Short mmCIF file of C-alpha atoms in Angstrom, two decimals:
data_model
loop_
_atom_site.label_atom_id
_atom_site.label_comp_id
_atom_site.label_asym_id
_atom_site.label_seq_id
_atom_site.Cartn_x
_atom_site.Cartn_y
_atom_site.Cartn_z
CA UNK A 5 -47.80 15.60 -14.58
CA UNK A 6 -47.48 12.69 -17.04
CA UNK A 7 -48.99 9.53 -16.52
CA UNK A 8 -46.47 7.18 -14.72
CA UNK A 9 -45.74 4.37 -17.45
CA UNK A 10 -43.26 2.27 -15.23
CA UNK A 11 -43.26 1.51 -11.66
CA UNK A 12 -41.97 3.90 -8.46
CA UNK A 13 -38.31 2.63 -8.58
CA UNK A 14 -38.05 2.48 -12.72
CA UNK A 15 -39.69 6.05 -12.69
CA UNK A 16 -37.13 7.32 -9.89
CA UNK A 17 -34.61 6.58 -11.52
CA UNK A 18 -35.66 8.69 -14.89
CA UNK A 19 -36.58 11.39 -12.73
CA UNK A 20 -33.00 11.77 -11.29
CA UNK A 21 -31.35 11.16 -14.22
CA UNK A 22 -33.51 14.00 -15.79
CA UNK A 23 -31.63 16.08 -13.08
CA UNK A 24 -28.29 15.27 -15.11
CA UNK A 25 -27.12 18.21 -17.66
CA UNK A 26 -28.37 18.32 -20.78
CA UNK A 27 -30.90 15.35 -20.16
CA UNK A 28 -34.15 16.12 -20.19
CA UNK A 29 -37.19 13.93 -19.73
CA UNK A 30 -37.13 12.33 -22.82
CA UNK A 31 -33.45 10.93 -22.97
CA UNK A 32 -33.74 10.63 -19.15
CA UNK A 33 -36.56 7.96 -20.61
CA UNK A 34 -34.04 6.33 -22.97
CA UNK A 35 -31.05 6.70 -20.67
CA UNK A 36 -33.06 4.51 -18.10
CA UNK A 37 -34.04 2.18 -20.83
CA UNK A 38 -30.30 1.71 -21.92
CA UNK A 39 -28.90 0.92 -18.00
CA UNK A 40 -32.03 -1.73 -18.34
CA UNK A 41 -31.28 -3.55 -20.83
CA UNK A 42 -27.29 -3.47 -20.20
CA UNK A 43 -27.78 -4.43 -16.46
CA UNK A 44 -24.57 -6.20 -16.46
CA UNK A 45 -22.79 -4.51 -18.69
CA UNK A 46 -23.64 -0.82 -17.86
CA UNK A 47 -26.16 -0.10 -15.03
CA UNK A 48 -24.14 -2.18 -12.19
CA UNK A 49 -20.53 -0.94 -13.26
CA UNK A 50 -22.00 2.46 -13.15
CA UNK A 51 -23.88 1.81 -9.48
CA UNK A 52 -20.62 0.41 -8.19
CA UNK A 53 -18.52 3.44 -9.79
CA UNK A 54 -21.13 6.21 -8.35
CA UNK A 55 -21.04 3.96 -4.82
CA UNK A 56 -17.43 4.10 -5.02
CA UNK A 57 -16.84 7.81 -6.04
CA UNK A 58 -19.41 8.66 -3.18
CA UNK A 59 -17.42 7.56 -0.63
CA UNK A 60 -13.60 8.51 -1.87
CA UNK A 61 -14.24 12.00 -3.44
CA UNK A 62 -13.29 14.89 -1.45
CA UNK A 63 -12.67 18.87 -2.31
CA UNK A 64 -8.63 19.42 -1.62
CA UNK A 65 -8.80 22.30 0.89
CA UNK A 66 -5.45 23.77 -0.38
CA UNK A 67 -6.98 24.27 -4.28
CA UNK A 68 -10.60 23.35 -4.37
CA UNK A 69 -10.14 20.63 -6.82
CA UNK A 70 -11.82 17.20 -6.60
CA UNK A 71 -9.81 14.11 -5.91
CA UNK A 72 -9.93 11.16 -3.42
CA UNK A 73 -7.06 12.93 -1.29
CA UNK A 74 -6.86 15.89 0.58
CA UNK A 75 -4.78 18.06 -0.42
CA UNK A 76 -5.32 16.47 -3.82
CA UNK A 77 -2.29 14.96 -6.00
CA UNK A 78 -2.04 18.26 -8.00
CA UNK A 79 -0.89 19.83 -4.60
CA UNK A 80 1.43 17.13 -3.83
CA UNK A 81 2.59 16.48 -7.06
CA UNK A 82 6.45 16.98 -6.34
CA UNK A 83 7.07 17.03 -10.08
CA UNK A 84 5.11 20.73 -10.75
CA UNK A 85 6.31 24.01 -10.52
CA UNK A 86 5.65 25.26 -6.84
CA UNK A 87 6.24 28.64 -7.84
CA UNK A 88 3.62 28.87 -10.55
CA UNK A 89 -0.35 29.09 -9.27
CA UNK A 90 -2.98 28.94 -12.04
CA UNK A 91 -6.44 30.22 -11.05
CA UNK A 92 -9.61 28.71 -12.84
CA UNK A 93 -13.16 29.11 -12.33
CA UNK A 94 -14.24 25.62 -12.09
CA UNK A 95 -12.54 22.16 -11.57
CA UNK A 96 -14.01 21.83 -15.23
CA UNK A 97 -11.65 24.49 -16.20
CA UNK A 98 -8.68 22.45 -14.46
CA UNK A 99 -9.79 19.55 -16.25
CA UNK A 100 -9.48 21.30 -19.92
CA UNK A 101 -6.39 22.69 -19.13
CA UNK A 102 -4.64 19.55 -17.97
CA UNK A 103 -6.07 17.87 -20.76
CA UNK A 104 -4.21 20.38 -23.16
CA UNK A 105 -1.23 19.44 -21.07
CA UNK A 106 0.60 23.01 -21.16
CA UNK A 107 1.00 23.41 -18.42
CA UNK A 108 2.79 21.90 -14.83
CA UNK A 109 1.96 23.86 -12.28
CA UNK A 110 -0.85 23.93 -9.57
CA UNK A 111 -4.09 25.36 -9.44
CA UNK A 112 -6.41 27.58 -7.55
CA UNK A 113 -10.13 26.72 -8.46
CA UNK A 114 -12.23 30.00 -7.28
CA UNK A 115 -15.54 28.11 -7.67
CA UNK A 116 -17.22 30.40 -9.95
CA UNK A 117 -16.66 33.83 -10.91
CA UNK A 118 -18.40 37.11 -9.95
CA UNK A 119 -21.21 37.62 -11.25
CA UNK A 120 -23.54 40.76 -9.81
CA UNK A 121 -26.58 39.53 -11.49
CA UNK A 122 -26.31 35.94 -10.12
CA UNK A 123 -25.84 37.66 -7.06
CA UNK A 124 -22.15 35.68 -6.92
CA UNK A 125 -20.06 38.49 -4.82
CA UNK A 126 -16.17 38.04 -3.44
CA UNK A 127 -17.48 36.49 -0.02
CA UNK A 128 -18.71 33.56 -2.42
CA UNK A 129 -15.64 32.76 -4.12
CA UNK A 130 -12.22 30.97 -2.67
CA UNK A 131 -10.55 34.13 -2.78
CA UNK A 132 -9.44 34.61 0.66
CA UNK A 133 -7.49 31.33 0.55
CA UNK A 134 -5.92 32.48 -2.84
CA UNK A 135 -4.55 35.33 -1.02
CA UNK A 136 -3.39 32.97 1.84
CA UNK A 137 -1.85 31.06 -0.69
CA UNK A 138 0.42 33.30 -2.01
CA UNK A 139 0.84 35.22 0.88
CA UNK A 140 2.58 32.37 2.28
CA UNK A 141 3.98 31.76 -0.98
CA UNK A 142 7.03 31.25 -1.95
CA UNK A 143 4.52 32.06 -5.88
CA UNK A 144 6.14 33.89 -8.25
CA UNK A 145 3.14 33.93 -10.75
CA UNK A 146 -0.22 33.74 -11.06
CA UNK A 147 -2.09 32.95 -14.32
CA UNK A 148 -5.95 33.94 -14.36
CA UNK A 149 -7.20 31.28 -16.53
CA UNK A 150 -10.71 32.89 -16.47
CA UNK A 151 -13.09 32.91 -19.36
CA UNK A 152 -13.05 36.13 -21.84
CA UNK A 153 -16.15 37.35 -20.32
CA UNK A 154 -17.37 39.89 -18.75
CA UNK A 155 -17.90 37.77 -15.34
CA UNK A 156 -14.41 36.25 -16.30
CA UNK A 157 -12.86 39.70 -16.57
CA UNK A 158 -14.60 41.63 -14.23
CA UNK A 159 -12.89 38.46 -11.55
CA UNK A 160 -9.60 38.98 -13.23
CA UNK A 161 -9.64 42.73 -12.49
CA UNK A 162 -10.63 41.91 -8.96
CA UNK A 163 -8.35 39.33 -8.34
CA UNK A 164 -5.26 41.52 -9.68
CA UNK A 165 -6.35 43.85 -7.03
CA UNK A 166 -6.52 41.83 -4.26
CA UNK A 167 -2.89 40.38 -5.41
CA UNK A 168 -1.70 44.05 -5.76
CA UNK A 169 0.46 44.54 -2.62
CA UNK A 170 2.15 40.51 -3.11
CA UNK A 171 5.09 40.50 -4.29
CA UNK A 172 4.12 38.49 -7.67
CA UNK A 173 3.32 38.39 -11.33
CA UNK A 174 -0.12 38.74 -12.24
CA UNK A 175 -0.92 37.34 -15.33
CA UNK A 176 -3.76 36.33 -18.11
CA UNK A 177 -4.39 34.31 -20.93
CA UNK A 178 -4.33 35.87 -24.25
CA UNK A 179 -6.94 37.06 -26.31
CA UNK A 180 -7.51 36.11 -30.08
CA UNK A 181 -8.22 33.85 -32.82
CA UNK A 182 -8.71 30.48 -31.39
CA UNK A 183 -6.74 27.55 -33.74
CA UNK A 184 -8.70 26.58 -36.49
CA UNK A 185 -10.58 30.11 -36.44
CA UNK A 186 -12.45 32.08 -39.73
CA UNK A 187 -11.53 35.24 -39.32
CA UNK A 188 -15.82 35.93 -40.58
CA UNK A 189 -16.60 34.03 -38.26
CA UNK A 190 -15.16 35.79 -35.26
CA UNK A 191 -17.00 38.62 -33.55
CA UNK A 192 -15.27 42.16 -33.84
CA UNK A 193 -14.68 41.88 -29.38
CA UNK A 194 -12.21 39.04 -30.48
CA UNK A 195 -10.87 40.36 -34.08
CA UNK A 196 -9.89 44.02 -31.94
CA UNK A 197 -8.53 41.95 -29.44
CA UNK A 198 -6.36 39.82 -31.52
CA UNK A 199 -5.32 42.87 -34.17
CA UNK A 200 -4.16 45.00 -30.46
CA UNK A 201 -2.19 41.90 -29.06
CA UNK A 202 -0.59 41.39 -32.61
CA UNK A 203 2.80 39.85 -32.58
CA UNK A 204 5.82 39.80 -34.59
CA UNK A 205 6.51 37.00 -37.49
CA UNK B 8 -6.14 8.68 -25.76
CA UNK B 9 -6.45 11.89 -23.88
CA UNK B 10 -4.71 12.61 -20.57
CA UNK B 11 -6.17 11.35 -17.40
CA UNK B 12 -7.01 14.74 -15.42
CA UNK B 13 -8.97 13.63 -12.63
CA UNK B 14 -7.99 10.29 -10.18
CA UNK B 15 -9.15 6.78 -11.28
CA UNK B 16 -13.04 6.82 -9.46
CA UNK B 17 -13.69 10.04 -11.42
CA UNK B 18 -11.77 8.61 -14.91
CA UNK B 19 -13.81 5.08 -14.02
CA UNK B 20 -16.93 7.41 -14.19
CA UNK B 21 -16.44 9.66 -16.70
CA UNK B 22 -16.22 6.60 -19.22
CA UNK B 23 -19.53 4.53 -17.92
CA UNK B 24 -21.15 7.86 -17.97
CA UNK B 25 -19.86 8.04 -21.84
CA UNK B 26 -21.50 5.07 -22.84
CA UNK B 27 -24.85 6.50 -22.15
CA UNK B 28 -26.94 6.95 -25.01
CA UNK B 29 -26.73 10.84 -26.15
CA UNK B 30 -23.31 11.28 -24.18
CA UNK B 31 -20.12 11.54 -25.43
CA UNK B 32 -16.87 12.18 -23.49
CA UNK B 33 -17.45 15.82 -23.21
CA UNK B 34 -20.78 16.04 -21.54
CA UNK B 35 -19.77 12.57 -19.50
CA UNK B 36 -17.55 15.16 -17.77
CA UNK B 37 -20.14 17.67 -17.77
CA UNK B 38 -22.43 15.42 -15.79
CA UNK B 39 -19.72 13.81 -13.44
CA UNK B 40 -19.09 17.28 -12.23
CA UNK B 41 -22.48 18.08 -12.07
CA UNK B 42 -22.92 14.96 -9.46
CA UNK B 43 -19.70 15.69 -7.49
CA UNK B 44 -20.64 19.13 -6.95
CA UNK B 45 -23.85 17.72 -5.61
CA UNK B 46 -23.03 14.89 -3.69
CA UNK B 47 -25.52 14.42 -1.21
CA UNK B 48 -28.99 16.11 -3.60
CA UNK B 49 -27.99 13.98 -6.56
CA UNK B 50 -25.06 11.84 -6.63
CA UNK B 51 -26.23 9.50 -3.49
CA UNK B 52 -29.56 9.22 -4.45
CA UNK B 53 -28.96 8.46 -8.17
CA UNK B 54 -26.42 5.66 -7.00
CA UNK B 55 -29.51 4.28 -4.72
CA UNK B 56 -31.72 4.39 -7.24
CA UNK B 57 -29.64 2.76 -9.47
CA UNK B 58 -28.44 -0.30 -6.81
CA UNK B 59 -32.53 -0.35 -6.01
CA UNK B 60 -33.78 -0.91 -9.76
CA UNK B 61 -30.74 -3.36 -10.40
CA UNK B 62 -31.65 -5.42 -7.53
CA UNK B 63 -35.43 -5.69 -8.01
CA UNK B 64 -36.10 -4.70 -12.57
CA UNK B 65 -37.03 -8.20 -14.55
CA UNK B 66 -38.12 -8.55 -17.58
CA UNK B 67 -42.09 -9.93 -17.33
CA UNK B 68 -41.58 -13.55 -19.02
CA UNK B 69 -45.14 -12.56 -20.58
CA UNK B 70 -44.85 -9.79 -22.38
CA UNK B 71 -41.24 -8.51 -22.49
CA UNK B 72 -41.80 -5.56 -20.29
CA UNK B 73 -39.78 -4.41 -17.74
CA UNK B 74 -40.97 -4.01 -14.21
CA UNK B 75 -39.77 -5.13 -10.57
CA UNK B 76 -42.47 -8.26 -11.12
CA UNK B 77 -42.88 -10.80 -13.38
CA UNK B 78 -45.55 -11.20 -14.91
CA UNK B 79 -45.69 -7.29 -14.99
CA UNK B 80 -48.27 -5.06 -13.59
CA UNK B 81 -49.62 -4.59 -16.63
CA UNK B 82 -49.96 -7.99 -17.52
CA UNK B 83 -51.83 -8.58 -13.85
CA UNK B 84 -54.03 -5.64 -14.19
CA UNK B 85 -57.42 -6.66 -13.77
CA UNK B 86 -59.00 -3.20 -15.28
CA UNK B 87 -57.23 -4.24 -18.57
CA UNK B 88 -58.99 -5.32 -22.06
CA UNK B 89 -57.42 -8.87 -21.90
CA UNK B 90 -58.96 -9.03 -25.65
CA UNK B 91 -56.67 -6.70 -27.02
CA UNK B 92 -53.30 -7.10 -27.29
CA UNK B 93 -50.27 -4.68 -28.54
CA UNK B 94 -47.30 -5.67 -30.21
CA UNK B 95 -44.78 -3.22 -30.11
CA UNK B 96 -41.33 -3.25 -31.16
CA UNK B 97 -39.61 -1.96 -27.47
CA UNK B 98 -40.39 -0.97 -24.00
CA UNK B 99 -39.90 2.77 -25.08
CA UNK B 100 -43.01 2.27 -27.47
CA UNK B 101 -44.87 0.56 -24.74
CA UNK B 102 -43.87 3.70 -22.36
CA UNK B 103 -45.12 5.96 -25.42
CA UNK B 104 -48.13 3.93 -25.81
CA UNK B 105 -49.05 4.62 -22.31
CA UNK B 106 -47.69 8.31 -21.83
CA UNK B 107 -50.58 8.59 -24.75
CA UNK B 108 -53.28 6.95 -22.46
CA UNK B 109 -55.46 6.04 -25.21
CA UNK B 110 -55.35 2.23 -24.75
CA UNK B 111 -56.34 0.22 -21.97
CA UNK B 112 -54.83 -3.35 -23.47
CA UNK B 113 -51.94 -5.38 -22.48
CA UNK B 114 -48.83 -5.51 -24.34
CA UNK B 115 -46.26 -7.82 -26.37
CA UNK B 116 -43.14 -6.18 -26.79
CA UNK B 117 -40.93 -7.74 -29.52
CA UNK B 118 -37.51 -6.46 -28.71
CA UNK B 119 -36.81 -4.69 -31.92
CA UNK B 120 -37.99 -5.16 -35.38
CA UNK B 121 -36.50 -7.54 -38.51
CA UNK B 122 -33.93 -5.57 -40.31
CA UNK B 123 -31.39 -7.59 -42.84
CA UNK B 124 -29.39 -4.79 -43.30
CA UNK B 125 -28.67 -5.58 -38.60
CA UNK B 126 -28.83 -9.01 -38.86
CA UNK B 127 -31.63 -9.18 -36.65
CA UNK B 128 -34.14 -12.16 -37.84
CA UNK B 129 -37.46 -13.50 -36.92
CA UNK B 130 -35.62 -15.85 -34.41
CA UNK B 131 -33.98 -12.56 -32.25
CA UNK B 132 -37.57 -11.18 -31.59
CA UNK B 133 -40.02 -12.42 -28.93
CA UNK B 134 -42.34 -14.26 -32.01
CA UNK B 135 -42.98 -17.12 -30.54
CA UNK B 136 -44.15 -16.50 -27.85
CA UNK B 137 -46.38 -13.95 -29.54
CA UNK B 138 -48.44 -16.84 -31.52
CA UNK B 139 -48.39 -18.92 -28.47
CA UNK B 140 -50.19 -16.07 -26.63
CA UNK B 141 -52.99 -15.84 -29.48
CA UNK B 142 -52.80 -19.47 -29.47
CA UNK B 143 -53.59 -19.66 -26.12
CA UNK B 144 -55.95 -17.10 -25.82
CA UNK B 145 -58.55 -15.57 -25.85
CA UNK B 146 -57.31 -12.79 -27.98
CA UNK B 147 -60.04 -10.62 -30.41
CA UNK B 148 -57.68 -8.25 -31.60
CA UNK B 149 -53.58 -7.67 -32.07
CA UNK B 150 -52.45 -4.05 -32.51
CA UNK B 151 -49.21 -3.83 -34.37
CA UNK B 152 -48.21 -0.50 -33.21
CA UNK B 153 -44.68 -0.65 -35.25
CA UNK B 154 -43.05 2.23 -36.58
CA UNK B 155 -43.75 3.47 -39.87
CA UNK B 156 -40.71 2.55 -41.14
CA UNK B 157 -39.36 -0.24 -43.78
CA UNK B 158 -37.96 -2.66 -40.90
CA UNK B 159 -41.43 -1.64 -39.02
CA UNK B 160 -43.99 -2.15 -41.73
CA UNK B 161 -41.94 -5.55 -43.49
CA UNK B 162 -42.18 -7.07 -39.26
CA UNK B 163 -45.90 -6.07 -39.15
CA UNK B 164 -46.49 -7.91 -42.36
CA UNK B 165 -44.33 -10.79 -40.86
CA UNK B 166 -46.19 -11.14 -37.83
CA UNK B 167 -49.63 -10.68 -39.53
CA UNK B 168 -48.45 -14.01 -41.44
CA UNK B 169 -47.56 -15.52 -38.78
CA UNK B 170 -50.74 -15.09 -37.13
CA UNK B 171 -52.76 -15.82 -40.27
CA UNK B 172 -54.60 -18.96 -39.44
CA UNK B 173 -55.43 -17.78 -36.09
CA UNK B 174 -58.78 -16.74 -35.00
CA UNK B 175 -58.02 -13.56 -34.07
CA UNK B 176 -58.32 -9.67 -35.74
CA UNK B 177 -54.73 -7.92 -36.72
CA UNK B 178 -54.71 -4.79 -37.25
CA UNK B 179 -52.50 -1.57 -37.21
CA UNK B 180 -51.87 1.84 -36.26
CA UNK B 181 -53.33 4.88 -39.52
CA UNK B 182 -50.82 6.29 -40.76
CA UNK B 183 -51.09 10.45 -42.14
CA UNK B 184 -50.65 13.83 -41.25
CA UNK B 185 -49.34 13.82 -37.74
CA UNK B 186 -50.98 16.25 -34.81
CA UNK B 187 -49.94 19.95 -35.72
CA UNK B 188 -48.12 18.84 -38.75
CA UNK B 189 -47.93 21.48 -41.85
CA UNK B 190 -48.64 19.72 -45.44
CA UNK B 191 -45.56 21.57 -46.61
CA UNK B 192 -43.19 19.94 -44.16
CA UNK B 193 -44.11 16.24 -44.66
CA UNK B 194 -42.62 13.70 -47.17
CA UNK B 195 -44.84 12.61 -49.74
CA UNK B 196 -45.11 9.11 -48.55
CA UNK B 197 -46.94 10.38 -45.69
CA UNK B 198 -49.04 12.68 -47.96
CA UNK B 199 -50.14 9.80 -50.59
CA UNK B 200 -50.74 7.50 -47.18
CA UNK B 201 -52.95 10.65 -45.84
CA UNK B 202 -55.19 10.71 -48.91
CA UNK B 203 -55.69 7.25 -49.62
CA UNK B 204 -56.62 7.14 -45.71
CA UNK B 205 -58.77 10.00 -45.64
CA UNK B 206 -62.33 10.16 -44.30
CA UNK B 207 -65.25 12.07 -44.45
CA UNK B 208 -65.91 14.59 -42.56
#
């Protein structure tokens, strides 16, 4: 335990912002020192925006995403493609894929993906309301938009099965070289992956 | 300017938490998931936190630290050498100084160091109140614990002339091989400053 340098409300603060991802106790140090010294600026916008966000942020019960309304305004976005249902992992993976702006359809977020060794199993996940979801439908397709892992494929495989007997299109992204790739820089999963889904000029 | 994924609260966030130091837009994301997803352990209490230090952190009119009184707890600590004072160039040095332990001496933190090349001058640092501390008195010794630096060691030289014609004893921290340093990693200004330092064994 290292020797308190500031007082009890200076030093909670570092130790909760050494809670934060990738801050540790050292930038949770300088993180505290920057809010101090841009009170006005930075520290009180931020208090009010955390206050704020505390109070309006919900989890949309239809998709799982985060929003201040329930069902969020993905679901009632009249302008998207009801028939389309893109599953994700994580709202972070909703995020990234409304950044790229591809797509317009609605989401599913699964919170997570199996994972036997993290002891993550179907009960876990947001799958039963997936099926709901499309059981009601009317969906004509779902994308998995799950990582190229093994968690991410392993949930894929299950979630194909549990869609089996719907009468929909299962789908996933593709597999290759990412934009901007070097082919010697790829590993040989993605380089057989990307020579098998080959496609015409 | 990327799209706008998430509502306005978690947008308003995401930027404030991008203006931290050591976070860019990416990991801003990162961590305002990270705090959604845990609402009540993390999110409320780093909001409290934050609303507590704002309402109660000053800067001590003294030295320049920061602490929820002024003059500081250091600066009112009756166990401290009042002889010895140590001028450092921010409260992150001070926080060092103390992490250390080694000192049991008050402080005089400058609020950065004279650098042309920044614009920052003798008249942005805390100087003057410096010399009228010495002035004042009684002060046997001033540490310039300054970084090792060009900006560090041209301000120690500044505020040693400044303090020239005072009765007091300015000195400052050895400079050489660092704790668990190899010889074959360091520069050779530190090398040449180790062996024209070095002492007998």
């Amino acid at each position: 335990m290292p020797r308190a340098v500031a007082g009890p409300e200076i030093e909670r603060l570092i130790q909760l912002l050494a809670r934060l991802p990738g801050l540790g106790p050292r930038s949770a140090r300088r993180v505290a020192l920057h809010l101090i010294k841009k009170r006005e600026g930075l520290m009180a916008p931020l208090a009010a925006a955390l206050t704020d966000a505390l109070g309006k942020i919900v989890v949309c019960r239809t998709c799982g995403n985060v929003d201040v309304c329930d069902p969020c305004s993905i679901c009632t976005d009249p302008t998207r493609d009801p028939l389309t249902l893109v599953v994700v992992a994580d709202v972070s993976d909703l995020w990234a894929l409304e950044r790229a702006g591809v797509l317009n359809a609605r989401y599913h977020v699964l919170g997570g993906v199996l994972s036997p060794l993290d002891g993550v199993g179907p009960e876990d996940l947001n799958l039963a309301a997936l099926v709901d979801r499309v059981h009601q439908g009317p969906v004509a397709e779902v994308i998995l938009a799950l990582g190229a892992t093994v968690d991410g494929q392993t949930t894929a495989h299950y979630v194909t099965d549990l869609l089996r007997d719907l009468p929909v299109k299962v789908t996933r992204l593709a597999q290759g070289v990412p934009v901007g790739g070097e082919l010697d820089y790829l590993d040989e999963g993605t380089l057989s992956a990307a020579i098998r889904a080959r496609t015409r000029m």
